[in-house]
Amino acid sequence: AQKVTQAQTEISVVEKEDVTLDCVYETRDTTYYLFWYKQPPSGELVFLIRRNSFDEQNEISGRYSWNFQKSTSSFNFTITASQVVDSAVYFCALNLYNNNDMRFGAGTRLTVKP
Amino acid sequence: DGGITQSPKYLFRKEGQNVTLSCEQNLNHDAMYWYRQDPGQGLRLIYYSQIVNDFQKGDIAEGYSVSREKKESFPLTVTSAQKNPTAFYLCASRGTVGYTFGSGTRLTVV
């Protein structure tokens, strides 16, 4: 069975601080995708990144970076120099290849204070 | 612009009523999904459909029904059998990169 754990329920930081959102996943399959989504107050989930299980290369996109480590089954997300607009709920998700069941973590609510 | 449209944004249901949530996509995606979101529980899969006239139950299908008569449309009916329907409902479709989500419908039982 697949499972995604986001142990941090809520995080509060002050603007310009760096913040890391943790994600730990469980699966016996060797082929899968990992995702991060952002859910702003408006409600829709916004796609941030997809990572293939064969690609452990870390990725940076502007102020966002992702650290994928298969050895620890983790896919952590770091926001550098956080901004108020980063305030949202962030979800990590796991999807096996050719599978229609995407498993979501419980989400981490990030509040960035000015 | 391509995307997913969910309506209504807010919906109120009386005890014992069936209500239908609309989900329309113009992304030409084959697979569509319905998720339920409760506080602190992430998203749970209700139903999904990989192709027209076909759909499968997810983890929490009891009390819900769906249809897929057109590729673009995947409506969800919350029946009176669903004992705790108050939640936020998200529709999604799957493309080559990932899932695209609608903006959700917040259903409240009054």
Coordinates of N, CA and C in Angstrom, one line a residue:
Chain A
A1 N 0.8 -1.2 0.0 CA 0.0 0.0 0.0 C 0.9 1.2 0.0
Q2 N 0.4 2.3 -0.6 CA 1.1 3.5 -0.7 C 0.6 4.5 0.4
K3 N 1.6 5.2 0.9 CA 1.2 6.2 2.0 C 2.2 7.4 1.9
V4 N 1.6 8.6 2.2 CA 2.4 9.8 2.2 C 2.2 10.5 3.5
T5 N 3.3 10.8 4.2 CA 3.2 11.4 5.5 C 3.8 12.8 5.5
Q6 N 3.0 13.8 5.9 CA 3.5 15.2 6.1 C 3.3 15.5 7.5
A7 N 4.4 15.3 8.3 CA 4.3 15.4 9.7 C 4.0 16.8 10.2
Q8 N 4.4 17.8 9.5 CA 4.2 19.2 9.9 C 2.7 19.6 9.5
T9 N 1.9 19.8 10.5 CA 0.5 20.2 10.2 C 0.5 21.7 9.9
E10 N 1.2 22.5 10.7 CA 1.2 23.9 10.4 C 2.6 24.5 10.7
I11 N 3.0 25.4 9.8 CA 4.2 26.1 10.0 C 4.0 27.6 9.9
S12 N 4.6 28.4 10.8 CA 4.5 29.8 10.7 C 5.9 30.4 10.7
V13 N 6.1 31.3 9.7 CA 7.4 31.9 9.6 C 7.2 33.4 9.3
V14 N 8.3 34.1 9.5 CA 8.2 35.6 9.1 C 8.8 35.7 7.7
E15 N 8.3 36.7 7.0 CA 8.7 36.9 5.6 C 10.3 37.0 5.6
K16 N 10.8 36.4 4.5 CA 12.2 36.3 4.2 C 12.9 35.1 4.8
E17 N 12.2 34.5 5.7 CA 12.8 33.3 6.3 C 12.8 32.1 5.3
D18 N 13.7 31.2 5.4 CA 13.6 30.0 4.6 C 12.8 29.0 5.4
V19 N 12.1 28.1 4.6 CA 11.2 27.1 5.3 C 11.3 25.8 4.5
T20 N 11.3 24.7 5.2 CA 11.3 23.4 4.5 C 10.1 22.6 4.9
L21 N 9.4 22.1 4.0 CA 8.2 21.3 4.2 C 8.6 19.8 4.0
D22 N 8.4 19.0 4.9 CA 8.8 17.6 4.9 C 7.8 16.7 4.2
C23 N 8.2 15.7 3.5 CA 7.4 14.7 2.9 C 8.1 13.3 3.0
V24 N 7.4 12.3 3.6 CA 8.0 11.0 3.6 C 6.9 10.1 3.0
Y25 N 7.4 9.2 2.1 CA 6.4 8.3 1.4 C 6.8 6.8 1.6
E26 N 5.8 6.0 1.4 CA 6.0 4.5 1.5 C 5.4 3.9 0.3
T27 N 6.1 3.0 -0.3 CA 5.7 2.2 -1.4 C 6.6 1.1 -1.6
R28 N 6.1 -0.1 -2.1 CA 7.0 -1.2 -2.4 C 7.4 -1.2 -3.9
D29 N 6.7 -0.4 -4.7 CA 7.0 -0.3 -6.1 C 8.2 0.5 -6.3
T30 N 8.9 0.3 -7.4 CA 10.1 1.0 -7.7 C 9.9 2.1 -8.8
T31 N 8.7 2.1 -9.4 CA 8.4 3.1 -10.4 C 7.2 3.9 -9.9
Y32 N 7.4 5.2 -9.7 CA 6.4 6.0 -9.2 C 6.7 7.5 -9.5
Y33 N 5.7 8.3 -9.3 CA 5.9 9.8 -9.4 C 5.6 10.4 -8.0
L34 N 6.4 11.4 -7.8 CA 6.1 12.2 -6.6 C 5.7 13.7 -7.0
F35 N 4.8 14.2 -6.3 CA 4.3 15.6 -6.7 C 4.3 16.5 -5.4
W36 N 4.3 17.8 -5.7 CA 3.9 18.8 -4.7 C 2.9 19.7 -5.4
Y37 N 1.9 20.0 -4.6 CA 0.8 20.9 -5.0 C 0.6 22.0 -4.0
K38 N 0.2 23.2 -4.4 CA -0.1 24.3 -3.5 C -1.5 24.6 -3.6
Q39 N -2.2 24.7 -2.4 CA -3.6 25.1 -2.4 C -3.7 26.4 -1.7
P40 N -3.9 27.5 -2.5 CA -4.1 28.8 -1.9 C -5.6 28.9 -1.3
P41 N -5.9 30.0 -0.7 CA -7.2 30.1 -0.1 C -8.4 29.9 -1.1
S42 N -8.1 30.2 -2.3 CA -9.2 30.0 -3.4 C -9.6 28.6 -3.6
G43 N -8.8 27.6 -3.2 CA -9.2 26.2 -3.1 C -8.6 25.3 -4.1
E44 N -8.3 25.8 -5.3 CA -7.8 24.8 -6.3 C -6.4 24.4 -6.0
L45 N -6.0 23.2 -6.4 CA -4.6 22.8 -6.2 C -3.8 23.2 -7.4
V46 N -2.7 23.8 -7.2 CA -1.8 24.2 -8.2 C -0.6 23.3 -8.3
F47 N -0.3 22.8 -9.4 CA 0.8 21.9 -9.6 C 2.1 22.7 -9.5
L48 N 3.0 22.1 -8.7 CA 4.4 22.7 -8.5 C 5.5 21.9 -9.2
I49 N 5.5 20.6 -9.0 CA 6.5 19.8 -9.5 C 6.1 18.3 -9.5
R50 N 6.7 17.6 -10.5 CA 6.6 16.1 -10.6 C 8.0 15.5 -10.6
R51 N 8.2 14.5 -9.9 CA 9.5 13.8 -9.9 C 9.3 12.4 -10.2
N52 N 10.1 11.9 -11.1 CA 10.2 10.5 -11.5 C 11.0 9.7 -10.5
S53 N 10.6 8.5 -10.1 CA 11.4 7.7 -9.1 C 12.8 7.4 -9.6
F54 N 13.1 7.5 -10.8 CA 14.4 7.2 -11.3 C 15.3 8.4 -11.4
D55 N 14.8 9.5 -11.1 CA 15.5 10.8 -11.2 C 15.7 11.4 -9.8
E56 N 16.8 11.2 -9.1 CA 17.0 11.7 -7.8 C 17.7 13.1 -7.8
Q57 N 17.8 13.6 -9.0 CA 18.5 14.9 -9.1 C 17.6 16.0 -8.4
N58 N 18.2 16.8 -7.6 CA 17.4 17.9 -7.0 C 17.1 19.0 -8.0
E59 N 16.1 19.7 -7.7 CA 15.6 20.7 -8.6 C 15.4 22.0 -7.9
I60 N 15.7 23.1 -8.7 CA 15.5 24.4 -8.2 C 14.7 25.2 -9.2
S61 N 13.7 25.9 -8.7 CA 12.9 26.8 -9.6 C 12.7 28.1 -8.9
G62 N 13.5 29.1 -9.2 CA 13.3 30.3 -8.5 C 13.6 30.2 -7.0
R63 N 12.7 30.5 -6.2 CA 12.8 30.4 -4.7 C 12.5 29.0 -4.2
Y64 N 12.0 28.2 -5.1 CA 11.6 26.8 -4.7 C 12.7 25.8 -5.0
S65 N 12.9 24.9 -4.1 CA 13.8 23.8 -4.4 C 13.3 22.5 -3.8
W66 N 13.6 21.4 -4.4 CA 13.1 20.1 -3.9 C 14.3 19.1 -3.8
N67 N 14.3 18.4 -2.7 CA 15.3 17.4 -2.3 C 14.7 16.0 -2.3
F68 N 15.0 15.2 -3.3 CA 14.5 13.8 -3.4 C 15.5 12.9 -3.0
Q69 N 15.3 12.1 -1.9 CA 16.2 11.1 -1.5 C 15.5 9.7 -1.3
K70 N 15.8 8.8 -2.2 CA 15.2 7.5 -2.2 C 15.6 6.7 -0.9
S71 N 16.9 6.9 -0.5 CA 17.4 6.2 0.6 C 16.6 6.4 1.9
T72 N 16.0 7.6 2.0 CA 15.2 7.9 3.2 C 13.7 8.1 2.8
S73 N 13.4 7.8 1.6 CA 12.0 7.9 1.1 C 11.4 9.3 1.4
S74 N 12.2 10.3 1.1 CA 11.7 11.7 1.4 C 11.8 12.5 0.1
F75 N 10.9 13.5 0.1 CA 10.8 14.4 -1.0 C 10.5 15.8 -0.4
N76 N 11.5 16.5 0.1 CA 11.3 17.7 0.9 C 11.3 18.9 0.0
F77 N 10.6 19.9 0.4 CA 10.3 21.1 -0.4 C 10.8 22.3 0.4
T78 N 11.7 23.1 -0.2 CA 12.2 24.3 0.5 C 11.8 25.6 -0.2
I79 N 11.3 26.5 0.5 CA 11.1 27.9 0.0 C 12.1 28.8 0.6
T80 N 12.8 29.4 -0.3 CA 13.9 30.4 0.2 C 13.3 31.8 0.2
A81 N 13.7 32.5 1.2 CA 13.2 33.9 1.3 C 11.7 34.0 1.1
S82 N 11.0 33.4 2.0 CA 9.5 33.2 1.9 C 8.9 34.6 1.8
Q83 N 7.7 34.6 1.1 CA 6.9 35.8 1.0 C 5.5 35.5 1.4
V84 N 4.8 36.6 1.7 CA 3.4 36.4 2.2 C 2.5 35.6 1.2
V85 N 2.8 35.8 -0.1 CA 2.0 35.1 -1.1 C 2.3 33.6 -1.1
D86 N 3.3 33.1 -0.4 CA 3.5 31.7 -0.3 C 2.6 31.0 0.7
S87 N 1.9 31.8 1.5 CA 0.9 31.3 2.5 C -0.1 30.4 1.8
A88 N -0.2 29.2 2.2 CA -1.1 28.2 1.5 C -1.0 26.9 2.2
V89 N -1.8 25.9 1.8 CA -1.6 24.5 2.2 C -0.9 23.8 1.1
Y90 N 0.2 23.1 1.5 CA 1.0 22.4 0.5 C 0.8 20.9 0.7
F91 N 0.6 20.2 -0.4 CA 0.4 18.8 -0.4 C 1.5 18.1 -1.2
C92 N 1.9 17.0 -0.6 CA 2.8 16.1 -1.3 C 2.0 14.9 -1.7
A93 N 2.3 14.3 -2.8 CA 1.5 13.2 -3.3 C 2.4 12.1 -4.1
L94 N 1.9 10.9 -4.1 CA 2.6 9.8 -4.7 C 1.6 9.1 -5.7
N95 N 2.1 8.8 -6.8 CA 1.3 8.1 -7.9 C 2.2 7.1 -8.5
L96 N 1.7 5.8 -8.4 CA 2.5 4.7 -9.1 C 2.3 4.9 -10.6
Y97 N 3.2 4.3 -11.3 CA 3.1 4.3 -12.8 C 1.8 3.5 -13.2
N98 N 1.1 4.0 -14.2 CA 0.0 3.4 -14.7 C -1.0 3.0 -13.7
N99 N -1.2 3.9 -12.7 CA -2.1 3.7 -11.6 C -3.0 5.0 -11.5
N100 N -4.2 4.8 -11.2 CA -5.1 5.9 -11.1 C -5.4 6.4 -9.7
D101 N -4.6 5.9 -8.8 CA -4.8 6.3 -7.4 C -3.6 7.1 -6.9
M102 N -3.8 8.4 -6.9 CA -2.8 9.3 -6.4 C -3.0 9.5 -4.9
R103 N -2.0 9.2 -4.1 CA -2.1 9.3 -2.6 C -1.6 10.6 -2.2
F104 N -2.4 11.3 -1.4 CA -2.0 12.6 -0.9 C -1.6 12.5 0.6
G105 N -0.7 13.4 1.0 CA -0.4 13.6 2.4 C -1.5 14.5 3.0
A106 N -1.5 14.6 4.2 CA -2.6 15.4 4.9 C -2.4 16.9 4.7
G107 N -1.2 17.3 4.2 CA -1.0 18.7 3.9 C -0.3 19.5 5.0
T108 N 0.4 20.5 4.7 CA 1.1 21.4 5.6 C 0.6 22.8 5.4
R109 N 0.0 23.4 6.4 CA -0.5 24.8 6.2 C 0.7 25.7 6.6
L110 N 1.1 26.5 5.6 CA 2.2 27.4 5.8 C 1.6 28.9 5.9
T111 N 2.0 29.5 6.9 CA 1.6 30.9 7.1 C 2.9 31.8 7.1
V112 N 3.0 32.7 6.2 CA 4.1 33.6 6.2 C 3.6 35.0 6.6
K113 N 4.2 35.5 7.7 CA 3.8 36.7 8.3 C 4.7 37.9 7.8
P114 N 4.1 39.0 7.5 CA 4.9 40.2 7.1 C 5.8 40.7 8.2
Chain B
D1 N -8.7 29.6 -22.4 CA -7.8 28.8 -21.6 C -8.3 27.4 -21.2
G2 N -7.5 26.4 -21.3 CA -7.9 25.1 -20.9 C -8.0 24.9 -19.4
G3 N -8.9 24.2 -18.9 CA -9.0 24.0 -17.5 C -10.2 23.1 -17.1
I4 N -10.4 23.1 -15.8 CA -11.5 22.4 -15.2 C -12.5 23.4 -14.5
T5 N -13.7 23.3 -14.8 CA -14.7 24.1 -14.2 C -15.6 23.3 -13.3
Q6 N -15.7 23.7 -12.0 CA -16.6 23.1 -11.1 C -17.7 24.1 -10.7
S7 N -18.9 23.6 -10.6 CA -20.0 24.4 -10.1 C -21.0 23.6 -9.3
P8 N -21.7 24.3 -8.4 CA -21.4 25.6 -7.9 C -20.2 25.7 -7.0
K9 N -19.8 26.9 -6.6 CA -18.7 27.0 -5.7 C -19.1 26.6 -4.3
Y10 N -20.4 27.0 -3.9 CA -20.9 26.7 -2.6 C -22.3 26.0 -2.8
L11 N -22.6 25.0 -2.0 CA -23.8 24.3 -2.2 C -24.3 23.9 -0.8
F12 N -25.6 24.1 -0.6 CA -26.2 23.7 0.7 C -27.2 22.6 0.4
R13 N -27.2 21.6 1.3 CA -28.1 20.5 1.1 C -28.9 20.2 2.4
K14 N -30.1 19.9 2.2 CA -30.9 19.6 3.4 C -30.8 18.1 3.6
E15 N -31.0 17.7 4.8 CA -31.0 16.3 5.1 C -31.9 15.5 4.2
G16 N -31.4 14.4 3.7 CA -32.3 13.5 2.8 C -32.3 13.9 1.4
Q17 N -31.6 14.9 1.0 CA -31.6 15.3 -0.4 C -30.4 14.8 -1.1
N18 N -30.6 14.5 -2.4 CA -29.5 14.3 -3.3 C -29.1 15.6 -4.0
V19 N -27.8 15.8 -4.1 CA -27.3 16.9 -4.9 C -26.2 16.5 -5.9
T20 N -26.1 17.2 -6.9 CA -25.2 16.9 -8.0 C -24.2 18.0 -8.2
L21 N -22.9 17.7 -8.1 CA -21.8 18.6 -8.3 C -21.3 18.5 -9.8
S22 N -21.1 19.6 -10.4 CA -20.7 19.6 -11.8 C -19.2 19.7 -12.0
C23 N -18.7 19.0 -13.0 CA -17.3 19.1 -13.3 C -17.1 19.0 -14.8
E24 N -16.6 20.0 -15.4 CA -16.4 20.1 -16.9 C -15.0 20.4 -17.2
Q25 N -14.4 19.7 -18.2 CA -13.0 20.0 -18.6 C -12.9 20.1 -20.1
N26 N -12.0 21.0 -20.5 CA -11.8 21.2 -21.9 C -10.3 21.0 -22.3
L27 N -9.7 20.1 -21.5 CA -8.3 19.7 -21.7 C -8.1 18.5 -22.6
N28 N -9.2 17.9 -23.0 CA -9.2 16.6 -23.8 C -8.5 15.5 -23.0
H29 N -8.6 15.5 -21.7 CA -8.1 14.4 -20.9 C -9.0 13.3 -20.8
D30 N -8.5 12.1 -20.9 CA -9.4 10.9 -20.7 C -9.8 10.6 -19.3
A31 N -8.8 10.7 -18.4 CA -9.1 10.3 -17.0 C -9.5 11.5 -16.2
M32 N -10.6 11.3 -15.4 CA -11.1 12.3 -14.5 C -11.3 11.7 -13.1
Y33 N -11.3 12.5 -12.1 CA -11.3 12.1 -10.7 C -12.2 13.0 -9.8
W34 N -12.7 12.4 -8.7 CA -13.4 13.2 -7.7 C -12.7 12.9 -6.4
Y35 N -12.3 14.0 -5.7 CA -11.7 13.9 -4.4 C -12.5 14.6 -3.3
R36 N -12.4 14.1 -2.1 CA -13.1 14.8 -1.0 C -12.0 15.3 -0.1
Q37 N -12.1 16.5 0.4 CA -11.1 17.1 1.3 C -11.8 17.5 2.6
D38 N -11.3 16.9 3.7 CA -11.7 17.2 5.0 C -10.5 17.8 5.8
P39 N -10.8 18.7 6.7 CA -9.6 19.4 7.4 C -8.7 18.3 8.0
G40 N -7.4 18.5 7.8 CA -6.4 17.6 8.4 C -6.3 16.2 7.8
Q41 N -7.0 16.0 6.7 CA -7.0 14.6 6.2 C -6.5 14.5 4.7
G42 N -6.1 15.6 4.2 CA -5.7 15.5 2.8 C -6.9 15.2 1.9
L43 N -6.6 14.7 0.7 CA -7.6 14.4 -0.3 C -7.8 12.9 -0.4
R44 N -9.0 12.5 -0.4 CA -9.4 11.1 -0.5 C -10.2 10.8 -1.8
L45 N -9.9 9.8 -2.5 CA -10.5 9.5 -3.8 C -11.8 8.9 -3.6
I46 N -12.8 9.5 -4.3 CA -14.2 9.0 -4.3 C -14.4 8.1 -5.5
Y47 N -14.3 8.6 -6.7 CA -14.5 7.8 -7.9 C -13.5 8.4 -8.9
Y48 N -13.2 7.5 -9.9 CA -12.4 8.0 -11.1 C -13.0 7.3 -12.3
S49 N -12.6 7.9 -13.4 CA -13.1 7.4 -14.7 C -11.9 7.5 -15.7
Q50 N -11.6 6.4 -16.4 CA -10.5 6.5 -17.3 C -11.0 6.8 -18.7
I51 N -12.3 6.5 -19.0 CA -12.8 6.7 -20.3 C -14.3 6.8 -20.2
V52 N -14.9 7.3 -21.3 CA -16.3 7.5 -21.3 C -17.0 6.2 -21.0
N53 N -18.1 6.3 -20.3 CA -19.0 5.2 -19.9 C -18.3 4.2 -19.0
D54 N -17.2 4.6 -18.4 CA -16.5 3.7 -17.5 C -16.1 4.5 -16.2
F55 N -16.3 3.9 -15.0 CA -15.8 4.6 -13.8 C -15.6 3.5 -12.8
Q56 N -14.7 3.9 -11.8 CA -14.3 2.9 -10.8 C -14.4 3.6 -9.4
K57 N -14.7 2.8 -8.4 CA -14.8 3.3 -7.0 C -13.4 3.6 -6.5
G58 N -13.3 4.6 -5.7 CA -12.1 4.9 -4.9 C -12.3 4.4 -3.5
D59 N -11.6 5.0 -2.6 CA -11.6 4.6 -1.2 C -12.9 4.9 -0.5
I60 N -13.6 5.9 -0.8 CA -14.7 6.3 -0.1 C -16.0 6.6 -0.9
A61 N -16.3 5.6 -1.8 CA -17.4 5.7 -2.8 C -18.8 5.6 -2.2
E62 N -18.9 5.1 -1.0 CA -20.2 4.8 -0.4 C -21.0 6.1 -0.2
G63 N -22.2 6.2 -0.8 CA -23.0 7.4 -0.6 C -22.9 8.3 -1.8
Y64 N -22.0 8.0 -2.7 CA -21.8 8.8 -3.9 C -22.1 8.0 -5.2
S65 N -22.4 8.7 -6.3 CA -22.5 8.1 -7.6 C -22.0 9.1 -8.6
V66 N -21.6 8.5 -9.8 CA -21.0 9.3 -10.9 C -21.6 8.8 -12.2
S67 N -21.4 9.6 -13.2 CA -21.6 9.2 -14.6 C -20.6 9.8 -15.5
R68 N -20.3 9.2 -16.6 CA -19.4 9.7 -17.6 C -19.9 9.4 -19.0
E69 N -20.9 10.2 -19.3 CA -21.5 10.1 -20.6 C -20.8 10.9 -21.7
K70 N -20.0 11.9 -21.3 CA -19.2 12.6 -22.3 C -17.8 12.7 -21.7
K71 N -16.8 12.9 -22.6 CA -15.4 13.0 -22.2 C -15.2 14.2 -21.3
E72 N -16.0 15.3 -21.6 CA -15.7 16.5 -21.0 C -16.4 16.6 -19.6
S73 N -17.3 15.7 -19.3 CA -18.1 15.9 -18.1 C -18.1 14.7 -17.2
F74 N -18.0 15.0 -15.8 CA -17.9 13.9 -14.9 C -18.6 14.4 -13.6
P75 N -20.0 14.4 -13.6 CA -20.7 14.9 -12.5 C -20.7 13.9 -11.3
L76 N -20.8 14.5 -10.1 CA -20.8 13.7 -8.9 C -22.1 13.9 -8.2
T77 N -22.8 12.9 -7.8 CA -24.0 13.0 -7.0 C -23.8 12.5 -5.6
V78 N -24.1 13.4 -4.7 CA -24.0 13.0 -3.3 C -25.4 12.6 -2.8
T79 N -25.6 11.4 -2.5 CA -26.9 10.9 -2.2 C -27.2 11.0 -0.7
S80 N -28.4 10.8 -0.4 CA -28.9 10.8 1.0 C -28.2 9.7 1.8
A81 N -27.6 8.8 1.2 CA -27.0 7.7 1.9 C -25.6 8.1 2.5
Q82 N -25.1 9.2 2.0 CA -23.8 9.7 2.5 C -24.1 10.4 3.8
K83 N -23.6 9.9 4.9 CA -24.0 10.3 6.2 C -23.3 11.6 6.7
N84 N -22.2 11.9 6.1 CA -21.5 13.1 6.5 C -20.9 13.8 5.3
P85 N -21.8 14.4 4.5 CA -21.4 14.9 3.2 C -20.7 16.3 3.3
T86 N -20.7 17.0 4.4 CA -20.2 18.3 4.5 C -18.7 18.2 4.3
A87 N -18.2 18.8 3.2 CA -16.7 18.7 2.9 C -16.5 19.6 1.7
F88 N -15.2 19.6 1.3 CA -14.8 20.4 0.1 C -14.5 19.3 -1.0
Y89 N -15.1 19.4 -2.2 CA -15.0 18.4 -3.2 C -14.2 19.0 -4.4
L90 N -13.2 18.2 -4.8 CA -12.3 18.6 -5.9 C -12.4 17.7 -7.0
C91 N -12.5 18.2 -8.2 CA -12.5 17.4 -9.4 C -11.2 17.6 -10.1
A92 N -10.7 16.6 -10.7 CA -9.4 16.7 -11.4 C -9.4 15.8 -12.7
S93 N -8.5 16.2 -13.6 CA -8.2 15.3 -14.7 C -6.7 15.1 -14.9
R94 N -6.4 14.0 -15.5 CA -5.0 13.7 -15.6 C -4.4 13.9 -17.0
G95 N -3.3 14.7 -17.1 CA -2.7 14.9 -18.3 C -1.3 14.2 -18.4
T96 N -0.5 14.6 -19.2 CA 0.8 13.9 -19.4 C 1.8 14.2 -18.2
V97 N 1.7 15.4 -17.6 CA 2.6 15.8 -16.6 C 2.0 15.5 -15.2
G98 N 0.8 15.8 -15.0 CA 0.2 15.6 -13.7 C -1.3 15.8 -13.8
Y99 N -1.9 16.1 -12.6 CA -3.3 16.3 -12.5 C -3.6 17.8 -12.5
T100 N -4.7 18.1 -13.2 CA -5.2 19.5 -13.1 C -6.5 19.5 -12.3
F101 N -6.5 20.4 -11.4 CA -7.7 20.5 -10.5 C -8.6 21.6 -10.8
G102 N -9.9 21.4 -10.5 CA -10.8 22.5 -10.5 C -10.7 23.3 -9.2
S103 N -11.5 24.3 -9.0 CA -11.4 25.2 -7.9 C -12.3 24.7 -6.7
G104 N -13.0 23.6 -6.9 CA -13.7 23.0 -5.8 C -15.2 23.5 -5.6
T105 N -15.9 22.6 -4.9 CA -17.3 22.9 -4.5 C -17.3 22.6 -3.0
R106 N -17.8 23.6 -2.2 CA -17.9 23.4 -0.8 C -19.4 23.1 -0.5
L107 N -19.6 21.9 0.0 CA -20.9 21.4 0.3 C -21.2 21.4 1.8
T108 N -22.3 22.0 2.1 CA -22.7 22.0 3.6 C -24.1 21.5 3.7
V109 N -24.2 20.6 4.7 CA -25.6 20.1 5.0 C -26.2 21.0 6.1
V110 N -27.4 21.4 5.8 CA -28.1 22.4 6.7 C -29.4 21.7 7.3

